[in-house]
PDB file of C-alpha atoms in Angstrom:
ATOM      1  CA  LEU A  27       6.260  12.749  -1.534  1.00 96.00           C
ATOM      2  CA  SER A  28       7.399   9.137  -1.932  1.00 96.00           C
ATOM      3  CA  GLY A  29       6.474   6.641  -4.662  1.00 94.00           C
ATOM      4  CA  CYS A  30       5.860   9.004  -7.585  1.00 95.00           C
ATOM      5  CA  ASP A  31       6.732   6.597 -10.418  1.00 92.00           C
ATOM      6  CA  SER A  32       3.028   5.891 -10.939  1.00 90.00           C
ATOM      7  CA  GLY A  33      -0.420   5.861  -9.347  1.00 91.00           C
ATOM      8  CA  PHE A  34      -1.377   8.074  -6.411  1.00 95.00           C
ATOM      9  CA  GLY A  35       2.122   9.519  -5.993  1.00 95.00           C
ATOM     10  CA  GLN A  36       2.483  10.638  -9.583  1.00 95.00           C
ATOM     11  CA  ALA A  37      -1.041  12.110  -9.697  1.00 96.00           C
ATOM     12  CA  THR A  38      -0.572  13.898  -6.346  1.00 97.00           C
ATOM     13  CA  ALA A  39       2.824  15.335  -7.332  1.00 97.00           C
ATOM     14  CA  ARG A  40       1.299  16.802 -10.492  1.00 97.00           C
ATOM     15  CA  HIS A  41      -1.725  18.151  -8.585  1.00 98.00           C
ATOM     16  CA  LEU A  42       0.388  19.856  -5.888  1.00 98.00           C
ATOM     17  CA  ASP A  43       2.711  21.314  -8.529  1.00 98.00           C
ATOM     18  CA  ILE A  44      -0.270  22.812 -10.388  1.00 97.00           C
ATOM     19  CA  MET A  45      -1.429  24.326  -7.081  1.00 97.00           C
ATOM     20  CA  GLY A  46       1.913  26.131  -6.845  1.00 97.00           C
ATOM     21  CA  PHE A  47       3.707  24.080  -4.186  1.00 96.00           C
ATOM     22  CA  ARG A  48       7.383  23.220  -4.163  1.00 96.00           C
ATOM     23  CA  VAL A  49       7.324  19.433  -4.450  1.00 97.00           C
ATOM     24  CA  PHE A  50      10.111  16.957  -3.734  1.00 97.00           C
ATOM     25  CA  ALA A  51       8.955  13.805  -5.521  1.00 97.00           C
ATOM     26  CA  SER A  52      10.837  10.552  -5.003  1.00 97.00           C
ATOM     27  CA  VAL A  53      10.872   7.836  -7.644  1.00 97.00           C
ATOM     28  CA  LEU A  54      12.462   4.397  -7.736  1.00 94.00           C
ATOM     29  CA  ASP A  55      13.880   5.088 -11.195  1.00 94.00           C
ATOM     30  CA  LEU A  56      14.637   8.571 -12.590  1.00 96.00           C
ATOM     31  CA  GLN A  57      14.249   7.167 -16.132  1.00 95.00           C
ATOM     32  CA  SER A  58      10.878   5.452 -15.549  1.00 91.00           C
ATOM     33  CA  PRO A  59       7.953   6.531 -17.784  1.00 92.00           C
ATOM     34  CA  GLY A  60       6.287   8.071 -14.714  1.00 91.00           C
ATOM     35  CA  ALA A  61       9.357  10.129 -13.813  1.00 95.00           C
ATOM     36  CA  GLN A  62       9.729  11.334 -17.400  1.00 96.00           C
ATOM     37  CA  GLU A  63       6.033  12.233 -17.504  1.00 95.00           C
ATOM     38  CA  LEU A  64       6.461  14.383 -14.356  1.00 97.00           C
ATOM     39  CA  ARG A  65       9.475  16.112 -15.918  1.00 96.00           C
ATOM     40  CA  ARG A  66       7.379  16.921 -18.995  1.00 96.00           C
ATOM     41  CA  SER A  67       4.185  18.016 -17.297  1.00 96.00           C
ATOM     42  CA  CYS A  68       5.382  19.823 -14.153  1.00 97.00           C
ATOM     43  CA  SER A  69       6.990  23.191 -13.465  1.00 97.00           C
ATOM     44  CA  PRO A  70      10.682  23.670 -12.527  1.00 96.00           C
ATOM     45  CA  ARG A  71       9.514  23.887  -8.871  1.00 95.00           C
ATOM     46  CA  LEU A  72       9.163  20.089  -8.802  1.00 97.00           C
ATOM     47  CA  THR A  73      12.356  18.226  -7.859  1.00 97.00           C
ATOM     48  CA  LEU A  74      12.674  14.542  -8.771  1.00 97.00           C
ATOM     49  CA  LEU A  75      14.762  12.473  -6.339  1.00 97.00           C
ATOM     50  CA  GLN A  76      15.759   8.825  -6.741  1.00 97.00           C
ATOM     51  CA  MET A  77      14.987   6.731  -3.648  1.00 97.00           C
ATOM     52  CA  ASP A  78      14.661   3.033  -2.882  1.00 96.00           C
ATOM     53  CA  LEU A  79      13.023   2.811   0.545  1.00 95.00           C
ATOM     54  CA  THR A  80      14.867  -0.433   1.293  1.00 95.00           C
ATOM     55  CA  LYS A  81      18.232   1.378   1.083  1.00 96.00           C
ATOM     56  CA  THR A  82      19.289   3.544   4.007  1.00 96.00           C
ATOM     57  CA  GLU A  83      21.870   5.346   1.840  1.00 97.00           C
ATOM     58  CA  ASP A  84      19.089   6.418  -0.590  1.00 97.00           C
ATOM     59  CA  ILE A  85      16.920   7.685   2.265  1.00 97.00           C
ATOM     60  CA  GLN A  86      19.857   9.572   3.825  1.00 97.00           C
ATOM     61  CA  ARG A  87      20.729  11.205   0.479  1.00 97.00           C
ATOM     62  CA  VAL A  88      17.116  12.394   0.072  1.00 97.00           C
ATOM     63  CA  LEU A  89      17.037  13.662   3.671  1.00 97.00           C
ATOM     64  CA  GLN A  90      20.230  15.673   3.119  1.00 97.00           C
ATOM     65  CA  HIS A  91      18.868  17.185  -0.103  1.00 97.00           C
ATOM     66  CA  ILE A  92      15.576  18.216   1.519  1.00 97.00           C
ATOM     67  CA  GLN A  93      17.328  19.549   4.642  1.00 95.00           C
ATOM     68  CA  ALA A  94      19.648  21.664   2.507  1.00 96.00           C
ATOM     69  CA  HIS A  95      16.690  23.208   0.654  1.00 95.00           C
ATOM     70  CA  THR A  96      14.253  23.685   3.561  1.00 93.00           C
ATOM     71  CA  ASN A  97      16.456  24.428   6.602  1.00 85.00           C
ATOM     72  CA  SER A  98      15.385  28.069   6.786  1.00 88.00           C
ATOM     73  CA  THR A  99      11.664  27.417   6.236  1.00 88.00           C
ATOM     74  CA  GLY A 100      11.079  23.941   7.638  1.00 90.00           C
ATOM     75  CA  LEU A 101       9.035  21.357   5.724  1.00 96.00           C
ATOM     76  CA  TRP A 102       5.273  21.746   5.549  1.00 97.00           C
ATOM     77  CA  GLY A 103       4.245  18.257   4.499  1.00 97.00           C
ATOM     78  CA  LEU A 104       5.412  14.671   4.072  1.00 98.00           C
ATOM     79  CA  VAL A 105       3.326  12.252   2.016  1.00 98.00           C
ATOM     80  CA  ASN A 106       4.276   8.604   2.623  1.00 98.00           C
ATOM     81  CA  ASN A 107       2.801   7.031  -0.483  1.00 96.00           C
ATOM     82  CA  ALA A 108       5.316   4.428  -1.691  1.00 91.00           C
ATOM     83  CA  GLY A 109       3.972   0.906  -1.245  1.00 90.00           C
ATOM     84  CA  PHE A 110       4.828  -2.569  -2.434  1.00 92.00           C
ATOM     85  CA  ASN A 111       3.127  -5.909  -2.860  1.00 93.00           C
ATOM     86  CA  ASP A 112       3.950  -8.748  -5.242  1.00 91.00           C
ATOM     87  CA  THR A 113       2.280 -11.708  -3.517  1.00 93.00           C
ATOM     88  CA  ILE A 114      -1.302 -12.940  -3.747  1.00 95.00           C
ATOM     89  CA  ALA A 115      -1.394 -16.174  -1.748  1.00 97.00           C
ATOM     90  CA  ASP A 116      -2.355 -17.687   1.597  1.00 97.00           C
ATOM     91  CA  ALA A 117       0.004 -16.747   4.426  1.00 97.00           C
ATOM     92  CA  GLU A 118       1.256 -20.339   4.543  1.00 97.00           C
ATOM     93  CA  LEU A 119       2.105 -20.240   0.833  1.00 97.00           C
ATOM     94  CA  SER A 120       3.780 -16.796   0.989  1.00 97.00           C
ATOM     95  CA  PRO A 121       7.565 -17.063   1.437  1.00 96.00           C
ATOM     96  CA  LEU A 122       8.901 -15.380   4.573  1.00 96.00           C
ATOM     97  CA  GLY A 123      11.052 -13.166   2.364  1.00 96.00           C
ATOM     98  CA  LYS A 124       7.893 -11.654   0.872  1.00 96.00           C
ATOM     99  CA  PHE A 125       6.710 -10.631   4.352  1.00 97.00           C
ATOM    100  CA  ARG A 126      10.138  -9.085   4.989  1.00 97.00           C
ATOM    101  CA  THR A 127      10.151  -7.131   1.703  1.00 96.00           C
ATOM    102  CA  CYS A 128       6.684  -5.711   2.398  1.00 97.00           C
ATOM    103  CA  MET A 129       7.810  -4.674   5.885  1.00 97.00           C
ATOM    104  CA  GLU A 130      11.024  -3.116   4.531  1.00 97.00           C
ATOM    105  CA  VAL A 131       9.231  -0.924   1.988  1.00 95.00           C
ATOM    106  CA  ASN A 132       5.812  -0.296   3.503  1.00 97.00           C
ATOM    107  CA  PHE A 133       6.841  -0.020   7.163  1.00 98.00           C
ATOM    108  CA  PHE A 134      10.567   0.442   7.861  1.00 98.00           C
ATOM    109  CA  GLY A 135      11.247   2.622   4.801  1.00 97.00           C
ATOM    110  CA  SER A 136       8.362   4.970   5.555  1.00 97.00           C
ATOM    111  CA  LEU A 137       9.276   5.005   9.258  1.00 98.00           C
ATOM    112  CA  GLU A 138      12.926   5.912   8.548  1.00 98.00           C
ATOM    113  CA  LEU A 139      11.915   8.678   6.129  1.00 98.00           C
ATOM    114  CA  THR A 140       9.364  10.079   8.596  1.00 98.00           C
ATOM    115  CA  LYS A 141      11.772  10.062  11.539  1.00 98.00           C
ATOM    116  CA  GLY A 142      14.449  11.718   9.418  1.00 97.00           C
ATOM    117  CA  LEU A 143      12.134  14.566   8.364  1.00 97.00           C
ATOM    118  CA  LEU A 144      10.485  15.143  11.749  1.00 97.00           C
ATOM    119  CA  PRO A 145      12.806  17.982  12.880  1.00 96.00           C
ATOM    120  CA  LEU A 146      11.866  19.944   9.729  1.00 97.00           C
ATOM    121  CA  LEU A 147       8.169  19.066  10.095  1.00 97.00           C
ATOM    122  CA  ARG A 148       8.153  20.065  13.762  1.00 97.00           C
ATOM    123  CA  SER A 149       9.779  23.434  13.010  1.00 95.00           C
ATOM    124  CA  ALA A 150       6.983  24.184  10.502  1.00 96.00           C
ATOM    125  CA  SER A 151       4.194  22.591  12.601  1.00 97.00           C
ATOM    126  CA  GLY A 152       3.508  20.698   9.411  1.00 97.00           C
ATOM    127  CA  ARG A 153       1.635  17.630   8.224  1.00 98.00           C
ATOM    128  CA  ILE A 154       2.278  13.928   7.728  1.00 98.00           C
ATOM    129  CA  VAL A 155      -0.090  12.132   5.349  1.00 98.00           C
ATOM    130  CA  THR A 156       0.381   8.389   4.908  1.00 98.00           C
ATOM    131  CA  VAL A 157      -1.282   6.087   2.387  1.00 98.00           C
ATOM    132  CA  SER A 158      -2.101   2.831   4.174  1.00 97.00           C
ATOM    133  CA  SER A 159      -4.755   0.257   3.248  1.00 97.00           C
ATOM    134  CA  PRO A 160      -7.978  -1.329   4.512  1.00 97.00           C
ATOM    135  CA  ALA A 161      -5.954  -4.574   4.222  1.00 96.00           C
ATOM    136  CA  GLY A 162      -4.104  -3.324   7.315  1.00 97.00           C
ATOM    137  CA  ASP A 163      -7.378  -3.287   9.263  1.00 97.00           C
ATOM    138  CA  MET A 164      -9.037  -6.486   8.035  1.00 96.00           C
ATOM    139  CA  PRO A 165      -7.821  -9.999   7.149  1.00 96.00           C
ATOM    140  CA  PHE A 166      -8.253  -9.908   3.380  1.00 95.00           C
ATOM    141  CA  PRO A 167      -7.773 -13.408   1.935  1.00 96.00           C
ATOM    142  CA  CYS A 168      -4.341 -13.884   0.316  1.00 96.00           C
ATOM    143  CA  LEU A 169      -2.979 -10.462   1.369  1.00 96.00           C
ATOM    144  CA  ALA A 170      -1.290 -11.336   4.677  1.00 97.00           C
ATOM    145  CA  ALA A 171       2.210 -10.071   3.803  1.00 97.00           C
ATOM    146  CA  TYR A 172       0.954  -6.742   2.470  1.00 97.00           C
ATOM    147  CA  GLY A 173      -1.754  -6.367   5.118  1.00 97.00           C
ATOM    148  CA  ALA A 174       0.601  -7.028   8.037  1.00 98.00           C
ATOM    149  CA  SER A 175       3.004  -4.320   6.833  1.00 98.00           C
ATOM    150  CA  LYS A 176       0.149  -1.826   6.396  1.00 98.00           C
ATOM    151  CA  ALA A 177      -1.236  -2.689   9.857  1.00 98.00           C
ATOM    152  CA  ALA A 178       2.177  -1.855  11.353  1.00 98.00           C
ATOM    153  CA  LEU A 179       2.339   1.363   9.289  1.00 98.00           C
ATOM    154  CA  SER A 180      -1.156   2.483  10.367  1.00 98.00           C
ATOM    155  CA  LEU A 181      -0.384   1.847  14.023  1.00 98.00           C
ATOM    156  CA  VAL A 182       2.934   3.715  14.061  1.00 98.00           C
ATOM    157  CA  MET A 183       1.373   6.692  12.247  1.00 98.00           C
ATOM    158  CA  ASP A 184      -1.484   6.729  14.762  1.00 98.00           C
ATOM    159  CA  THR A 185       1.143   6.791  17.515  1.00 98.00           C
ATOM    160  CA  PHE A 186       2.940   9.699  15.821  1.00 98.00           C
ATOM    161  CA  ARG A 187      -0.427  11.515  15.583  1.00 98.00           C
ATOM    162  CA  SER A 188      -0.852  11.316  19.336  1.00 98.00           C
ATOM    163  CA  GLU A 189       2.780  12.059  20.222  1.00 98.00           C
ATOM    164  CA  LEU A 190       3.251  14.994  17.819  1.00 98.00           C
ATOM    165  CA  GLN A 191       0.122  16.898  18.906  1.00 98.00           C
ATOM    166  CA  PRO A 192       2.106  19.162  21.310  1.00 98.00           C
ATOM    167  CA  TRP A 193       4.320  20.203  18.369  1.00 98.00           C
ATOM    168  CA  GLY A 194       1.318  21.162  16.236  1.00 98.00           C
ATOM    169  CA  VAL A 195       2.102  18.469  13.659  1.00 98.00           C
ATOM    170  CA  LYS A 196      -1.073  16.869  12.293  1.00 98.00           C
ATOM    171  CA  VAL A 197      -1.016  13.269  11.064  1.00 98.00           C
ATOM    172  CA  SER A 198      -3.554  11.668   8.699  1.00 98.00           C
ATOM    173  CA  LEU A 199      -4.016   8.207   7.224  1.00 98.00           C
ATOM    174  CA  ILE A 200      -5.482   7.547   3.773  1.00 98.00           C
ATOM    175  CA  LEU A 201      -7.172   4.146   3.360  1.00 97.00           C
ATOM    176  CA  PRO A 202      -8.136   3.924  -0.319  1.00 96.00           C
ATOM    177  CA  GLY A 203     -10.477   1.487  -2.006  1.00 93.00           C
ATOM    178  CA  TYR A 204      -9.494  -0.327  -5.213  1.00 89.00           C
ATOM    179  CA  TYR A 205      -7.732   1.791  -7.793  1.00 91.00           C
ATOM    180  CA  LYS A 206      -5.717   1.076 -10.921  1.00 85.00           C
ATOM    181  CA  THR A 207      -2.151   1.964  -9.935  1.00 80.00           C
ATOM    182  CA  GLY A 208       1.249   0.807 -11.181  1.00 72.00           C
ATOM    183  CA  THR A 209       1.477  -2.947 -11.723  1.00 69.00           C
ATOM    184  CA  THR A 210      -1.676  -3.725  -9.703  1.00 70.00           C
ATOM    185  CA  CYS A 211      -3.731  -4.206 -12.858  1.00 72.00           C
ATOM    186  CA  ASP A 212      -1.153  -5.848 -15.110  1.00 82.00           C
ATOM    187  CA  PRO A 213      -2.136  -9.541 -15.571  1.00 86.00           C
ATOM    188  CA  ALA A 214       1.304 -10.350 -17.043  1.00 89.00           C
ATOM    189  CA  PHE A 215       2.991  -9.129 -13.840  1.00 90.00           C
ATOM    190  CA  TRP A 216       0.735 -11.252 -11.612  1.00 92.00           C
ATOM    191  CA  ASN A 217       1.057 -14.328 -13.840  1.00 90.00           C
ATOM    192  CA  LEU A 218       4.838 -14.067 -13.551  1.00 93.00           C
ATOM    193  CA  GLN A 219       4.573 -13.748  -9.747  1.00 93.00           C
ATOM    194  CA  LYS A 220       2.306 -16.815  -9.683  1.00 95.00           C
ATOM    195  CA  GLN A 221       4.795 -18.862 -11.722  1.00 95.00           C
ATOM    196  CA  GLN A 222       7.655 -17.833  -9.431  1.00 95.00           C
ATOM    197  CA  LEU A 223       5.587 -18.711  -6.361  1.00 95.00           C
ATOM    198  CA  LEU A 224       4.684 -22.160  -7.723  1.00 94.00           C
ATOM    199  CA  ALA A 225       8.345 -22.823  -8.581  1.00 95.00           C
ATOM    200  CA  SER A 226       9.440 -21.875  -5.048  1.00 94.00           C
ATOM    201  CA  LEU A 227       6.831 -23.877  -3.091  1.00 95.00           C
ATOM    202  CA  PRO A 228       8.014 -26.949  -1.156  1.00 96.00           C
ATOM    203  CA  GLU A 229       6.597 -30.150  -2.665  1.00 96.00           C
ATOM    204  CA  GLU A 230       4.556 -30.895   0.455  1.00 96.00           C
ATOM    205  CA  LEU A 231       2.743 -27.545   0.280  1.00 96.00           C
ATOM    206  CA  LEU A 232       2.175 -27.874  -3.453  1.00 95.00           C
ATOM    207  CA  GLN A 233       0.591 -31.300  -2.840  1.00 95.00           C
ATOM    208  CA  ALA A 234      -1.537 -30.088   0.073  1.00 95.00           C
ATOM    209  CA  TYR A 235      -2.965 -27.026  -1.696  1.00 96.00           C
ATOM    210  CA  GLY A 236      -2.626 -27.951  -5.370  1.00 95.00           C
ATOM    211  CA  GLU A 237      -1.394 -25.913  -8.304  1.00 95.00           C
ATOM    212  CA  ASP A 238      -4.980 -25.262  -9.405  1.00 94.00           C
ATOM    213  CA  TYR A 239      -5.648 -23.642  -6.010  1.00 96.00           C
ATOM    214  CA  VAL A 240      -2.909 -21.050  -6.646  1.00 95.00           C
ATOM    215  CA  GLU A 241      -4.095 -20.607 -10.254  1.00 94.00           C
ATOM    216  CA  GLU A 242      -7.648 -19.924  -9.067  1.00 95.00           C
ATOM    217  CA  ILE A 243      -6.526 -17.319  -6.498  1.00 95.00           C
ATOM    218  CA  ASN A 244      -4.529 -15.529  -9.180  1.00 93.00           C
ATOM    219  CA  HIS A 245      -7.435 -15.671 -11.654  1.00 94.00           C
ATOM    220  CA  GLN A 246      -9.880 -14.230  -9.112  1.00 95.00           C
ATOM    221  CA  PHE A 247      -7.478 -11.432  -8.183  1.00 93.00           C
ATOM    222  CA  ILE A 248      -6.957 -10.423 -11.824  1.00 91.00           C
ATOM    223  CA  GLN A 249     -10.755 -10.440 -12.340  1.00 91.00           C
ATOM    224  CA  PHE A 250     -11.193  -8.319  -9.203  1.00 90.00           C
ATOM    225  CA  MET A 251      -8.638  -5.732 -10.341  1.00 87.00           C
ATOM    226  CA  LYS A 252     -10.487  -5.323 -13.646  1.00 86.00           C
ATOM    227  CA  VAL A 253     -13.171  -3.392 -11.762  1.00 84.00           C
ATOM    228  CA  ALA A 254     -10.640  -1.160  -9.969  1.00 87.00           C
ATOM    229  CA  VAL A 255     -11.295   2.569 -10.361  1.00 91.00           C
ATOM    230  CA  GLU A 256      -9.157   4.439 -12.893  1.00 90.00           C
ATOM    231  CA  ASP A 257      -9.960   7.959 -11.691  1.00 93.00           C
ATOM    232  CA  LEU A 258      -7.506   8.634  -8.836  1.00 95.00           C
ATOM    233  CA  SER A 259      -8.885  12.086  -8.004  1.00 96.00           C
ATOM    234  CA  ALA A 260     -10.699  11.024  -4.798  1.00 96.00           C
ATOM    235  CA  VAL A 261      -7.390   9.807  -3.335  1.00 97.00           C
ATOM    236  CA  VAL A 262      -5.459  12.863  -4.568  1.00 97.00           C
ATOM    237  CA  ASN A 263      -8.126  15.119  -3.012  1.00 98.00           C
ATOM    238  CA  SER A 264      -7.912  13.239   0.311  1.00 98.00           C
ATOM    239  CA  ILE A 265      -4.115  13.595   0.389  1.00 98.00           C
ATOM    240  CA  THR A 266      -4.426  17.302  -0.468  1.00 98.00           C
ATOM    241  CA  ASP A 267      -7.023  17.829   2.274  1.00 98.00           C
ATOM    242  CA  GLY A 268      -4.708  16.086   4.758  1.00 98.00           C
ATOM    243  CA  LEU A 269      -1.977  18.560   3.802  1.00 98.00           C
ATOM    244  CA  LEU A 270      -4.036  21.754   3.622  1.00 98.00           C
ATOM    245  CA  ALA A 271      -7.235  21.569   5.700  1.00 98.00           C
ATOM    246  CA  ALA A 272      -7.209  23.582   8.932  1.00 97.00           C
ATOM    247  CA  ASN A 273      -8.442  20.474  10.722  1.00 97.00           C
ATOM    248  CA  PRO A 274      -7.602  17.444   8.576  1.00 98.00           C
ATOM    249  CA  ALA A 275      -9.355  14.148   9.245  1.00 98.00           C
ATOM    250  CA  VAL A 276      -7.453  11.469  11.155  1.00 98.00           C
ATOM    251  CA  ARG A 277      -8.520   8.922   8.520  1.00 98.00           C
ATOM    252  CA  TYR A 278      -9.751   9.323   4.958  1.00 97.00           C
ATOM    253  CA  TYR A 279     -11.594   6.545   3.100  1.00 96.00           C
ATOM    254  CA  PRO A 280     -11.625   7.424  -0.615  1.00 96.00           C
ATOM    255  CA  GLY A 281     -13.297   4.763  -2.721  1.00 90.00           C
ATOM    256  CA  GLN A 282     -16.500   2.780  -3.168  1.00 84.00           C
ATOM    257  CA  GLY A 283     -17.850   0.258  -0.681  1.00 85.00           C
ATOM    258  CA  LEU A 284     -15.526   1.035   2.240  1.00 92.00           C
ATOM    259  CA  GLY A 285     -18.361   2.274   4.481  1.00 92.00           C
ATOM    260  CA  ILE A 286     -20.225  -1.040   4.399  1.00 93.00           C
ATOM    261  CA  MET A 287     -16.952  -2.953   4.724  1.00 94.00           C
ATOM    262  CA  TYR A 288     -15.941  -1.109   7.898  1.00 95.00           C
ATOM    263  CA  PHE A 289     -19.473  -1.372   9.309  1.00 95.00           C
ATOM    264  CA  ILE A 290     -19.369  -5.181   8.895  1.00 95.00           C
ATOM    265  CA  HIS A 291     -15.832  -5.272  10.316  1.00 95.00           C
ATOM    266  CA  ARG A 292     -16.760  -3.328  13.454  1.00 95.00           C
ATOM    267  CA  TYR A 293     -20.269  -4.458  14.304  1.00 95.00           C
ATOM    268  CA  LEU A 294     -20.981  -7.926  12.898  1.00 96.00           C
ATOM    269  CA  PRO A 295     -19.623 -11.350  13.960  1.00 96.00           C
ATOM    270  CA  TYR A 296     -16.259 -12.550  12.634  1.00 95.00           C
ATOM    271  CA  PHE A 297     -17.774 -15.235  10.397  1.00 95.00           C
ATOM    272  CA  VAL A 298     -19.921 -12.604   8.627  1.00 96.00           C
ATOM    273  CA  ARG A 299     -16.860 -10.422   8.070  1.00 94.00           C
ATOM    274  CA  ASP A 300     -14.854 -13.354   6.702  1.00 95.00           C
ATOM    275  CA  LEU A 301     -17.697 -14.362   4.366  1.00 95.00           C
ATOM    276  CA  PHE A 302     -18.025 -10.779   3.158  1.00 94.00           C
ATOM    277  CA  LEU A 303     -14.280 -10.404   2.441  1.00 94.00           C
ATOM    278  CA  LYS A 304     -14.249 -13.687   0.517  1.00 95.00           C
ATOM    279  CA  GLY A 305     -17.336 -12.731  -1.470  1.00 93.00           C
ATOM    280  CA  PHE A 306     -16.008  -9.255  -2.138  1.00 90.00           C
ATOM    281  CA  PHE A 307     -12.343 -10.030  -2.864  1.00 94.00           C
ATOM    282  CA  ILE A 308     -11.038 -13.601  -3.253  1.00 95.00           C
ATOM    283  CA  ASN A 309     -12.858 -16.802  -2.326  1.00 95.00           C
ATOM    284  CA  PRO A 310     -10.316 -19.627  -2.662  1.00 92.00           C
ATOM    285  CA  LYS A 311     -11.512 -23.093  -3.614  1.00 91.00           C
ATOM    286  CA  LEU A 312     -10.883 -25.966  -1.187  1.00 95.00           C
ATOM    287  CA  PRO A 313      -7.199 -27.019  -0.995  1.00 96.00           C
ATOM    288  CA  ARG A 314      -6.445 -30.251  -2.847  1.00 94.00           C
ATOM    289  CA  ALA A 315      -5.778 -32.371   0.275  1.00 94.00           C
ATOM    290  CA  LEU A 316      -9.192 -31.477   1.716  1.00 94.00           C
ATOM    291  CA  ARG A 317     -10.926 -32.191  -1.591  1.00 87.00           C
ATOM    292  CA  ARG A 318      -9.331 -35.674  -1.635  1.00 67.00           C
ATOM    293  CA  GLU A 319     -10.551 -36.359   1.905  1.00 63.00           C
ATOM    294  CA  HIS A 320     -14.045 -35.328   0.869  1.00 56.00           C
ATOM    295  CA  SER A 321     -14.036 -37.640  -2.116  1.00 58.00           C
ATOM    296  CA  ASP A 322     -12.625 -40.495   0.020  1.00 56.00           C
ATOM    297  CA  MET A 323     -15.407 -40.019   2.561  1.00 55.00           C
ATOM    298  CA  LYS A 324     -18.038 -40.212  -0.160  1.00 52.00           C
ATOM    299  CA  LYS A 325     -16.808 -43.599  -1.424  1.00 48.00           C
TER     300      LYS A 325
END
């Protein structure tokens, strides 16, 4: 189970431990408050492992540890939960490095871990449950870097689902709504990211969009996250069902409002979907250069 420092991973690790499972829980930092909380609240069955999904040597060390402890039994379940995003901005304003980091953690890291554990999962005819995001299915404003990595993750897991059927391995995707997890609801974190983004923008882009444009996006996102759900149990229950149900769903949608969102996405015209996503999530003001043109035209 990856990404157990906080949020869904931490809550799921605790839940599975209470149910009596042997849990291998990976954390970015063994001394983090989340890791220490798991040590305090869980049984000796739970093993904490340090892993940075951007580091092959970390992934290999975790693979060797799990192989050594499950070779005779195989591995029943893998939960790909670790995820990363630190950019709220238009795709044009998001540095290429941010796209790469999202891909490294959310896609390549999870892919490498999954491929490494597949022999053990195949021998147990086990389960793969992966936390993706609706942002991987729809063009949420200002989430291109994160959304693109989750789109790639969803597609590769769907491919595994099809390809692993003959082995009896079942693969599920979790697409949660808006929950309070980790740094997602920390305004100080997002304000720092905004300042770093503004400092890194080329002058031409800063002029075209305007600093107030970036400020407004950040403000709207922080306001949006204030209404995020604190109770993570719907997501934990979906992950658990993916691991334990005789016939797990291919996709789980825990969270409010996802039904209407997917209905609009699938059946209504693109402009309606775009309007809905802006109204629901972030609706950026007009970039500065376009506002100036408007005012010039009025003169």
